Short mmCIF file of C-alpha atoms in Angstrom, two decimals:
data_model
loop_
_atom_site.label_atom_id
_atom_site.label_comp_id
_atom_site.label_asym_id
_atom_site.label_seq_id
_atom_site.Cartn_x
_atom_site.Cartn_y
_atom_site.Cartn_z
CA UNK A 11 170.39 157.52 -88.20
CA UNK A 12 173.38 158.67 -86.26
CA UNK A 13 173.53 162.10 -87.71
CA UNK A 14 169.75 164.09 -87.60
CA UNK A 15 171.26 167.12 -89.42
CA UNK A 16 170.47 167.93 -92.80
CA UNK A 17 172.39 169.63 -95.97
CA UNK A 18 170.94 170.52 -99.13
CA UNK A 19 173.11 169.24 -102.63
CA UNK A 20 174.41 172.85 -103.42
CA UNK A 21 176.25 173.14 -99.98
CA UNK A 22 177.84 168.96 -100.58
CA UNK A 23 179.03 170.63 -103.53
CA UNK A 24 180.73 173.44 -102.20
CA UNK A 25 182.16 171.35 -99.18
CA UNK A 26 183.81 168.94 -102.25
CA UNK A 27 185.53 171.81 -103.51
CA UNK A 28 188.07 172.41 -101.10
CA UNK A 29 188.19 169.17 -99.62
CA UNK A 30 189.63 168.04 -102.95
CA UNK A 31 191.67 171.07 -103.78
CA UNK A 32 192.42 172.21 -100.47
CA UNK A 33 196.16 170.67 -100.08
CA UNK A 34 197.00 169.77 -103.68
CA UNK A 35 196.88 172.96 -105.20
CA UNK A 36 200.33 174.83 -104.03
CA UNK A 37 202.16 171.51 -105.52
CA UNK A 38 200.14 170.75 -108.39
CA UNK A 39 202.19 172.65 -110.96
CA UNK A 40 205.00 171.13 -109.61
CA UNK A 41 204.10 167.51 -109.39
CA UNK A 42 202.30 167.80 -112.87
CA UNK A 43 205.24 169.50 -114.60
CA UNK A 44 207.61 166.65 -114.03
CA UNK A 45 206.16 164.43 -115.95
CA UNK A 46 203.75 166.32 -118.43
CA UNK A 47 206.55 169.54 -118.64
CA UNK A 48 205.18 172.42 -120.67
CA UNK A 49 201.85 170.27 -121.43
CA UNK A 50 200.97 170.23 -117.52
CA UNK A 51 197.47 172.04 -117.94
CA UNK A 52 196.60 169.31 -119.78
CA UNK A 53 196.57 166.91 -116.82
CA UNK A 54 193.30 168.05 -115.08
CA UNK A 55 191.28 166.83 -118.10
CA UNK A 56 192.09 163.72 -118.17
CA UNK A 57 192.93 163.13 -114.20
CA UNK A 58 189.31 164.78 -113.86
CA UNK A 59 188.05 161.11 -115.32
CA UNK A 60 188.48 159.12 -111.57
CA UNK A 61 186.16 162.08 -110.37
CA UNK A 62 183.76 161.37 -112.76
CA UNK A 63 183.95 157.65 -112.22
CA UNK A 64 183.93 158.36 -108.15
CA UNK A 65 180.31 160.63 -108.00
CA UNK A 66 178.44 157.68 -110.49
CA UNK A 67 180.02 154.64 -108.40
CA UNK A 68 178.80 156.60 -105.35
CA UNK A 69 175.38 157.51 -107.06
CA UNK A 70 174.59 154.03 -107.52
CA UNK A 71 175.60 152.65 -104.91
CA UNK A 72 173.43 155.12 -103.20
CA UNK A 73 170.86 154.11 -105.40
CA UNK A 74 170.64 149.91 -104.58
CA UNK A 75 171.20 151.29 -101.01
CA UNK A 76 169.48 154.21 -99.94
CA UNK A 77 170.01 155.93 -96.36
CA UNK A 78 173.14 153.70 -96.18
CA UNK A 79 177.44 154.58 -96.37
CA UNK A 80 179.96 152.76 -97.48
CA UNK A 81 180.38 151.28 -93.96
CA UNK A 82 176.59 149.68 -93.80
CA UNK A 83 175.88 148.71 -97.40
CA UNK A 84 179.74 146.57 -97.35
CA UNK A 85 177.79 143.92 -95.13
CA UNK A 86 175.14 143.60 -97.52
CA UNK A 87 177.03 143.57 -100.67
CA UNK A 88 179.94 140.55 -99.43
CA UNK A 89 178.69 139.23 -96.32
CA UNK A 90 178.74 140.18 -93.07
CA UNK A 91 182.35 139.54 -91.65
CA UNK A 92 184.36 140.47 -94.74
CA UNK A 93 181.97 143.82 -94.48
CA UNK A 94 182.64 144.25 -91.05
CA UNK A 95 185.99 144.00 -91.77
CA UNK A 96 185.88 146.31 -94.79
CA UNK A 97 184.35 148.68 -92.63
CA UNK A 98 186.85 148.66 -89.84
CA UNK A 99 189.77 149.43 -93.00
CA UNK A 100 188.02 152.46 -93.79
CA UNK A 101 187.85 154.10 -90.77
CA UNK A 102 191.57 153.31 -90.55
CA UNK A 103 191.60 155.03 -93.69
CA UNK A 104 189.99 158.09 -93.35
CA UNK A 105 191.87 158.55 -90.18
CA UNK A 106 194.94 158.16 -91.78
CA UNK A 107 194.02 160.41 -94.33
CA UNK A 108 193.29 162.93 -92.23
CA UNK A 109 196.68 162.97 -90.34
CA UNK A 110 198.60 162.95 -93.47
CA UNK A 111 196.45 166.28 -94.58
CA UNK A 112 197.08 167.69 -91.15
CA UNK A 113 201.14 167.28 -91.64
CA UNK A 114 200.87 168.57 -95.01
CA UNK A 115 198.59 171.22 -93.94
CA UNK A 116 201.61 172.19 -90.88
CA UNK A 117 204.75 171.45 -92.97
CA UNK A 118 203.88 174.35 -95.24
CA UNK A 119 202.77 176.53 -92.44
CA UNK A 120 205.88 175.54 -90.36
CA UNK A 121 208.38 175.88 -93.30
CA UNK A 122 207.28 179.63 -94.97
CA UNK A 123 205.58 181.49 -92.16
CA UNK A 124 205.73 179.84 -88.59
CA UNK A 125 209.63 178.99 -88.84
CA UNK A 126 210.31 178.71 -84.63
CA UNK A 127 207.07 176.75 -84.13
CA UNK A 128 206.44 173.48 -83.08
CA UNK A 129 205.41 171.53 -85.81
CA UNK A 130 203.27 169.38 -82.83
CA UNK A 131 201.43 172.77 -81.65
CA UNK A 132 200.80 173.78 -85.40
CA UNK A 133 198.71 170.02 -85.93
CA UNK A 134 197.44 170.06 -82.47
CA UNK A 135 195.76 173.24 -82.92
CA UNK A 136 194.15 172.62 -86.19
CA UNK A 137 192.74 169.34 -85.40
CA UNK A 138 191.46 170.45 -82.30
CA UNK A 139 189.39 173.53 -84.19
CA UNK A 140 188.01 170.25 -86.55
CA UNK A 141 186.89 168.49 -83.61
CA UNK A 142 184.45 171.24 -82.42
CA UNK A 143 183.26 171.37 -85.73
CA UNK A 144 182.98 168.01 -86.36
CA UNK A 145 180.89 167.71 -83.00
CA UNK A 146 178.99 170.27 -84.25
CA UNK A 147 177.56 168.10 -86.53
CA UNK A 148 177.46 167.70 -90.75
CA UNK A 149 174.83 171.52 -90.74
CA UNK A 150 178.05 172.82 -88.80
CA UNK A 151 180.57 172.04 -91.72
CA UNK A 152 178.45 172.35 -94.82
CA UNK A 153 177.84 176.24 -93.29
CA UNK A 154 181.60 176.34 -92.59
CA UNK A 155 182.23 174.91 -96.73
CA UNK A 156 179.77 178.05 -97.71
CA UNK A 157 181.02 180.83 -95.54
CA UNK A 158 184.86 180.10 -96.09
CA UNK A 159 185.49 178.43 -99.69
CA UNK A 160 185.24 182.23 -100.99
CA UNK A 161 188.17 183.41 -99.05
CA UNK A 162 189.82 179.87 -100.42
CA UNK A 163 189.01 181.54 -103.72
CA UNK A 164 189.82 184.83 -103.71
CA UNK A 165 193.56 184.39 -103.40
CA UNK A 166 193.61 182.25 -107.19
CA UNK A 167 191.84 185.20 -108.50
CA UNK A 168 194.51 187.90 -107.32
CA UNK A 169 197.09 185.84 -109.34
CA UNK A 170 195.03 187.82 -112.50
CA UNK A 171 197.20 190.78 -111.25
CA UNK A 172 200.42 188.59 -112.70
CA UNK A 173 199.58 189.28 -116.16
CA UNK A 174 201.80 192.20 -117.36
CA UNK A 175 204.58 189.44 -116.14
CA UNK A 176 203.29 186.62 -117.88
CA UNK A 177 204.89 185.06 -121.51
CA UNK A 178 202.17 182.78 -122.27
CA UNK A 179 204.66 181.21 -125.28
CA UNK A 180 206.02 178.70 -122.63
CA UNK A 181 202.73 176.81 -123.84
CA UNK A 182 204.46 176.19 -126.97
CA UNK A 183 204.81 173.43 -128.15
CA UNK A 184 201.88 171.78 -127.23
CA UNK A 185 202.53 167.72 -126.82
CA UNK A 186 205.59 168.02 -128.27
CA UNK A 187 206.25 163.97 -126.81
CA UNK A 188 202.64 162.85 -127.38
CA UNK A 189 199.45 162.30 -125.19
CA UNK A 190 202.23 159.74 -123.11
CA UNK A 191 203.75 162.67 -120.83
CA UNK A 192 200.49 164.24 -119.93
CA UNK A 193 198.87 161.11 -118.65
CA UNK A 194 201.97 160.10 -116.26
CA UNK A 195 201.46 164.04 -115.03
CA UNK A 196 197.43 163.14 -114.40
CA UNK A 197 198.91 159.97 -112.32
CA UNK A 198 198.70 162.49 -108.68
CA UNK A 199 196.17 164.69 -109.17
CA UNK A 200 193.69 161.49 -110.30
CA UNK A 201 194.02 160.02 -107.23
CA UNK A 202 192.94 163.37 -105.38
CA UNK A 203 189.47 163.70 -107.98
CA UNK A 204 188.96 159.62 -106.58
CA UNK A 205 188.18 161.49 -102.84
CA UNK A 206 184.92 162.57 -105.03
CA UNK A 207 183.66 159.06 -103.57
CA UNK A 208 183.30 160.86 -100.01
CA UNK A 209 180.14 162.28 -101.32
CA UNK A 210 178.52 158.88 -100.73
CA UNK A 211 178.70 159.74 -96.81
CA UNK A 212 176.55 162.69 -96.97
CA UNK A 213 173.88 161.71 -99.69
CA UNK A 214 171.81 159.94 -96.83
CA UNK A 215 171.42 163.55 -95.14
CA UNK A 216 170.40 166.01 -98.45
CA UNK A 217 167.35 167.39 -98.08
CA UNK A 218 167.17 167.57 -102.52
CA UNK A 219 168.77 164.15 -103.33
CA UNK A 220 167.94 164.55 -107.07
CA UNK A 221 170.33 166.98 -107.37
CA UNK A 222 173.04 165.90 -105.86
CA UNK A 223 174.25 164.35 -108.85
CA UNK A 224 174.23 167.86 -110.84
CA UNK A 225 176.46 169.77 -108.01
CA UNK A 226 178.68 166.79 -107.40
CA UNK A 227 179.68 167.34 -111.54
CA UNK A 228 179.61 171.01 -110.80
CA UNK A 229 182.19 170.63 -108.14
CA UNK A 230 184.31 168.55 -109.99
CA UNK A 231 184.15 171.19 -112.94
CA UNK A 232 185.41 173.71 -111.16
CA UNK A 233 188.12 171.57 -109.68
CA UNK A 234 189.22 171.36 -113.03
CA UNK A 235 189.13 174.78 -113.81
CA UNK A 236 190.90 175.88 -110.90
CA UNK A 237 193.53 173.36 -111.69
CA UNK A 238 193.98 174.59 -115.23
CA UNK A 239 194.26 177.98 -113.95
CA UNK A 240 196.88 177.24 -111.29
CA UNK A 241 198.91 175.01 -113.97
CA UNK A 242 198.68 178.09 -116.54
CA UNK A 243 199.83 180.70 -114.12
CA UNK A 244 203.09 178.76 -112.88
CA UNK A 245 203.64 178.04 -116.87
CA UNK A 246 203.40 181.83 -117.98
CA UNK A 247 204.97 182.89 -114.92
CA UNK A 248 207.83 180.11 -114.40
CA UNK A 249 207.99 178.26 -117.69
CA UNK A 250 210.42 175.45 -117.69
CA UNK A 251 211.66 176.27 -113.88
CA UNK A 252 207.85 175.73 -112.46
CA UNK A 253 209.13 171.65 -111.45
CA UNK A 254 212.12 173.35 -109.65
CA UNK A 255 209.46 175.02 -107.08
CA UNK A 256 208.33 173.44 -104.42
CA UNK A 257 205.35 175.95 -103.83
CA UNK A 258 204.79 177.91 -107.45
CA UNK A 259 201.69 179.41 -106.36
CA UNK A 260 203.84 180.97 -102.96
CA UNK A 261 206.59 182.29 -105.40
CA UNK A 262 203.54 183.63 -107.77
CA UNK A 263 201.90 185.47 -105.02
CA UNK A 264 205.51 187.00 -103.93
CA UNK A 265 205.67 188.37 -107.71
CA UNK A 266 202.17 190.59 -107.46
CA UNK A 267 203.22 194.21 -107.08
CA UNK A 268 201.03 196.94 -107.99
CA UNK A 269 202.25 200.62 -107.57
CA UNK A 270 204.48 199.32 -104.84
CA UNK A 271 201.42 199.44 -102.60
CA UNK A 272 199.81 196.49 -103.63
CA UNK A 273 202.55 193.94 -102.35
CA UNK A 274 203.60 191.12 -100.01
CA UNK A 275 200.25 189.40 -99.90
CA UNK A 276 201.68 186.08 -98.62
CA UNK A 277 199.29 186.43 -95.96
CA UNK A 278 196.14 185.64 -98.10
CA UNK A 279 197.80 182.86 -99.37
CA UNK A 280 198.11 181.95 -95.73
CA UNK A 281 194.68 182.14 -95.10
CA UNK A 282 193.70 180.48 -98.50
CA UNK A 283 195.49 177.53 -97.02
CA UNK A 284 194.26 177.73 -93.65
CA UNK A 285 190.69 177.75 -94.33
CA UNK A 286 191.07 175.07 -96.98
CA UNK A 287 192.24 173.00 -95.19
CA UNK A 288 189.98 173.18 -92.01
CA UNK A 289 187.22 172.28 -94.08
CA UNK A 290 189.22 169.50 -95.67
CA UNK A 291 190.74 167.90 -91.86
CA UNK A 292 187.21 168.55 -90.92
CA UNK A 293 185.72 166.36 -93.58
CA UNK A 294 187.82 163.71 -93.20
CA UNK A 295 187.55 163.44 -89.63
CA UNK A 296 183.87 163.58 -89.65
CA UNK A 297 183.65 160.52 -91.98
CA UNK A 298 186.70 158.65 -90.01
CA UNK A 299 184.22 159.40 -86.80
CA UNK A 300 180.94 158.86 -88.36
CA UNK A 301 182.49 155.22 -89.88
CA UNK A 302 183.38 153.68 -86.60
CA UNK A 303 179.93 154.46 -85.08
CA UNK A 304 178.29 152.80 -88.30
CA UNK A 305 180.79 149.98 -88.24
CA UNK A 306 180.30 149.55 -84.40
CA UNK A 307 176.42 150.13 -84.72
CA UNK A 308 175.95 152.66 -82.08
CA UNK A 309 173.60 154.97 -82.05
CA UNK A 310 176.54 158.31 -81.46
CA UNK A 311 179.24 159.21 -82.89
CA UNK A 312 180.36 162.17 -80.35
CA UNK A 313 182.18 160.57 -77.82
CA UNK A 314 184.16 158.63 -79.73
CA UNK A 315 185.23 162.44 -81.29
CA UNK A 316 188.25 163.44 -79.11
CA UNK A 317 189.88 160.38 -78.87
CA UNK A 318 189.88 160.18 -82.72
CA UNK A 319 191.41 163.13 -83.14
CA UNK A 320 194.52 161.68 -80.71
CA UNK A 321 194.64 158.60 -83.14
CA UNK A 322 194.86 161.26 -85.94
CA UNK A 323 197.63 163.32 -84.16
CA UNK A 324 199.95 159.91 -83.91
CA UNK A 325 199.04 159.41 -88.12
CA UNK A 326 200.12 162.93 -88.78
CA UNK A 327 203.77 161.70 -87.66
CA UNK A 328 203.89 157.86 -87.74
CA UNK A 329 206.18 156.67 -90.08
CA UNK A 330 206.80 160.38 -91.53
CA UNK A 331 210.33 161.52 -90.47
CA UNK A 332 211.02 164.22 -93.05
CA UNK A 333 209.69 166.73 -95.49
CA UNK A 334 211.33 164.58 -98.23
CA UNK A 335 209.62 161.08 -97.51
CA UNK A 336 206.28 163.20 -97.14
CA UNK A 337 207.17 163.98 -100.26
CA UNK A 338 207.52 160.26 -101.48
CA UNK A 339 204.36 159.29 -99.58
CA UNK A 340 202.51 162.22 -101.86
CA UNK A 341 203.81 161.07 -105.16
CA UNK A 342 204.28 157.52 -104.84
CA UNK A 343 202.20 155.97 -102.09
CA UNK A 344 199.37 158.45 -101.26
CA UNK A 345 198.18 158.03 -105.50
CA UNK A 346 197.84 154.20 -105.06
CA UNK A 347 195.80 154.45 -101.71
CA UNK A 348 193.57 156.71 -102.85
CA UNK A 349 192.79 154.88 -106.12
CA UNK A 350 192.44 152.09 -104.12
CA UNK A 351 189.80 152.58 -101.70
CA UNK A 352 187.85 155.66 -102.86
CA UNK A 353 187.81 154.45 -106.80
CA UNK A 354 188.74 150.66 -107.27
CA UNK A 355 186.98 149.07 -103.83
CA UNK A 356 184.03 150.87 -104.48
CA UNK A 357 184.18 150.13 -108.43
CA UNK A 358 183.97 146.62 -107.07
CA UNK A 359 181.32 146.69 -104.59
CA UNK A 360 179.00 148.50 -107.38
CA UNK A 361 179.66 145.13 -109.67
CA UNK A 362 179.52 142.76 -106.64
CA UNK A 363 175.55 144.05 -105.71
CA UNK A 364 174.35 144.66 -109.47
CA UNK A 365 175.51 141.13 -110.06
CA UNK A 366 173.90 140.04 -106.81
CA UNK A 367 171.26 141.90 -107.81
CA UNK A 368 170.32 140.84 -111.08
CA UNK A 369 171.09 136.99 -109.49
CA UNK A 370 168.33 137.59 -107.35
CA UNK A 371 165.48 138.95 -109.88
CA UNK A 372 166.57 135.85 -111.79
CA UNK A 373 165.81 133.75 -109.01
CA UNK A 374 162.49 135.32 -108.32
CA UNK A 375 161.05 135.44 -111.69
#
């Protein structure tokens, strides 16, 4: 195997948590809203059912071919060529993944707190902390997932202090238009639960594969959660104005003051984002990394590190030449990729190699 560290289930699971939440949670009310309106909390539910779809195609997969990723078992399931090939897409895949997370990750740094710099240095620097960790190896991010997702956390539970300002009537009514609005508002945030399907890179290296399965659905659970929580704080807070914000969560941290002492805590939402999102570039760029090695069938991944993080640099601002289309590329184009190859492909390997499967038992009895 190319990677001789180990992680146990209970750390995959915490590593999940941010690396699904980590960039779609300032937005989320936002992008929900829109469609869903006052019924936006809704949306997690049901865009929580790609997740769910995500861990079991990944669990059985895992299953028919143990010790294996996506980027081995694609030669074995529809030959070796169109595998190869397959193989070759999803490093481009990952990699591009991870450059759009790293200009997401900079625009909001850039645009609220670092306003005179360079959007290039802002990337540059965060990619090049992933790459050490990402050499490091998969122990050196699963302890990174544990040590950091609580100061991720601690941030959504300050927003408790918003209370006294909340009018939690801007609930009301609840699907007044129908179940129809809340599903086009679970559209986004589905495609970000499909990333779930990542998990199937990492189940070859737990130490307790039997439960991986368990914190996997506890992950996703608490992705849910959180979302709720982030949707019903913008609602109580912003009501009907919460789709006019760009970043609701920003203006709801701006709104905690507490004896006039307690203020200005920006800063924590600052780090919130920052570590999130390490752990999230990280991630990705271990798997992009990891899936050319596999593809290539070398026995390292390290040295092709570096020069993957370059190739992820030029993603971050190829074809991106504005806050707006990055924008467009989040709502329109990033939900349909995702889908794609981290919920459909996969759904489609898993039928290809049952069938192929149950063809062959045929054939032997």
């Amino acid at each position: 195997m190319l990677e001789k560290g180990k992680i146990s289930a209970f750390q995959l699971g915490i590593m999940m948590y941010p690396t699904v939440l980590a960039t779609g949670f300032l937005a989320l009310p936002t992008i929900t809203s829109e469609k869903a309106h006052n019924d936006l909390w809704m949306t997690p539910v049901i865009a929580s059912l790609s997740g769910f779809i995500a861990i079991y195609v990944a669990m059985k997969l895992h299953e028919l071919y143990p010790k294996q990723t996506v980027s081995q078992y694609s030669k074995h399931i529809i030959g070796n060529i169109p595998g190869y090939v397959l193989s070759l897409v999803y490093v481009l895949v990952n990699a591009y993944s991870t450059g759009l997370i790293a200009r997401q990750y900079a625009e909001f740094v850039k645009s609220c707190f670092l306003f005179k710099t360079p959007i290039l240095i802002i990337i540059f620097s965060i990619l090049l902390l992933a790459a050490f960790a990402v050499r490091g190896g998969v122990e050196i991010l699963a302890r990174s997932a544990v040590i950091f997702t609580p100061i991720f956390i601690l941030p959504l539970s300050i927003l408790l202090l918003l209370i006294p300002e909340m009018d939690m009537r801007n609930v009301l009514p609840v699907m007044e238009h129908g179940i129809i609005p809340v599903i086009k508002g679970a559209i986004v945030p589905q495609a970000w639960f499909s990333e779930l399907f990542l998990i199937s890179f990492f189940l070859p290296l737990l130490t307790d594969l039997k439960k991986s399965g368990k914190w996997s659905v506890i992950s996703l659970c608490v992705i849910v959660v959180t979302m709720i929580f982030v949707d019903l704080i913008s609602l109580f807070l912003l009501g009907s104005d919460t789709e006019n914000k760009i970043y609701p969560i920003l203006i709801a941290i701006r709104y905690i003051s507490v004896a006039n002492f307690f203020e200005n805590l920006e800063s924590l939402l600052l780090a919130m984002w920052v570590v999130g999102n390490f752990i999230k570039i990280s991630v990705f760029y271990y798997i992009a990394v990891l899936s050319i090695a596999q593809s290539l069938k070398l026995s390292e991944y390290r040295p092709f590190v570096f020069p993957m993080g370059l190739f992820i640099l030029v993603f971050s601002f190829w074809d991106i030449a504005s806050f707006s289309y990055l924008g467009f590329i989040l709502k329109v184009i990033s939900p349909l990729f995702l889908s794609l190859f981290y919920m459909l492909i996969p759904l489609l390997l898993l039928i290809v190699a049952v069938l192929r499967k149950r063809k062959t038992t045929s054939e032997g009895t």
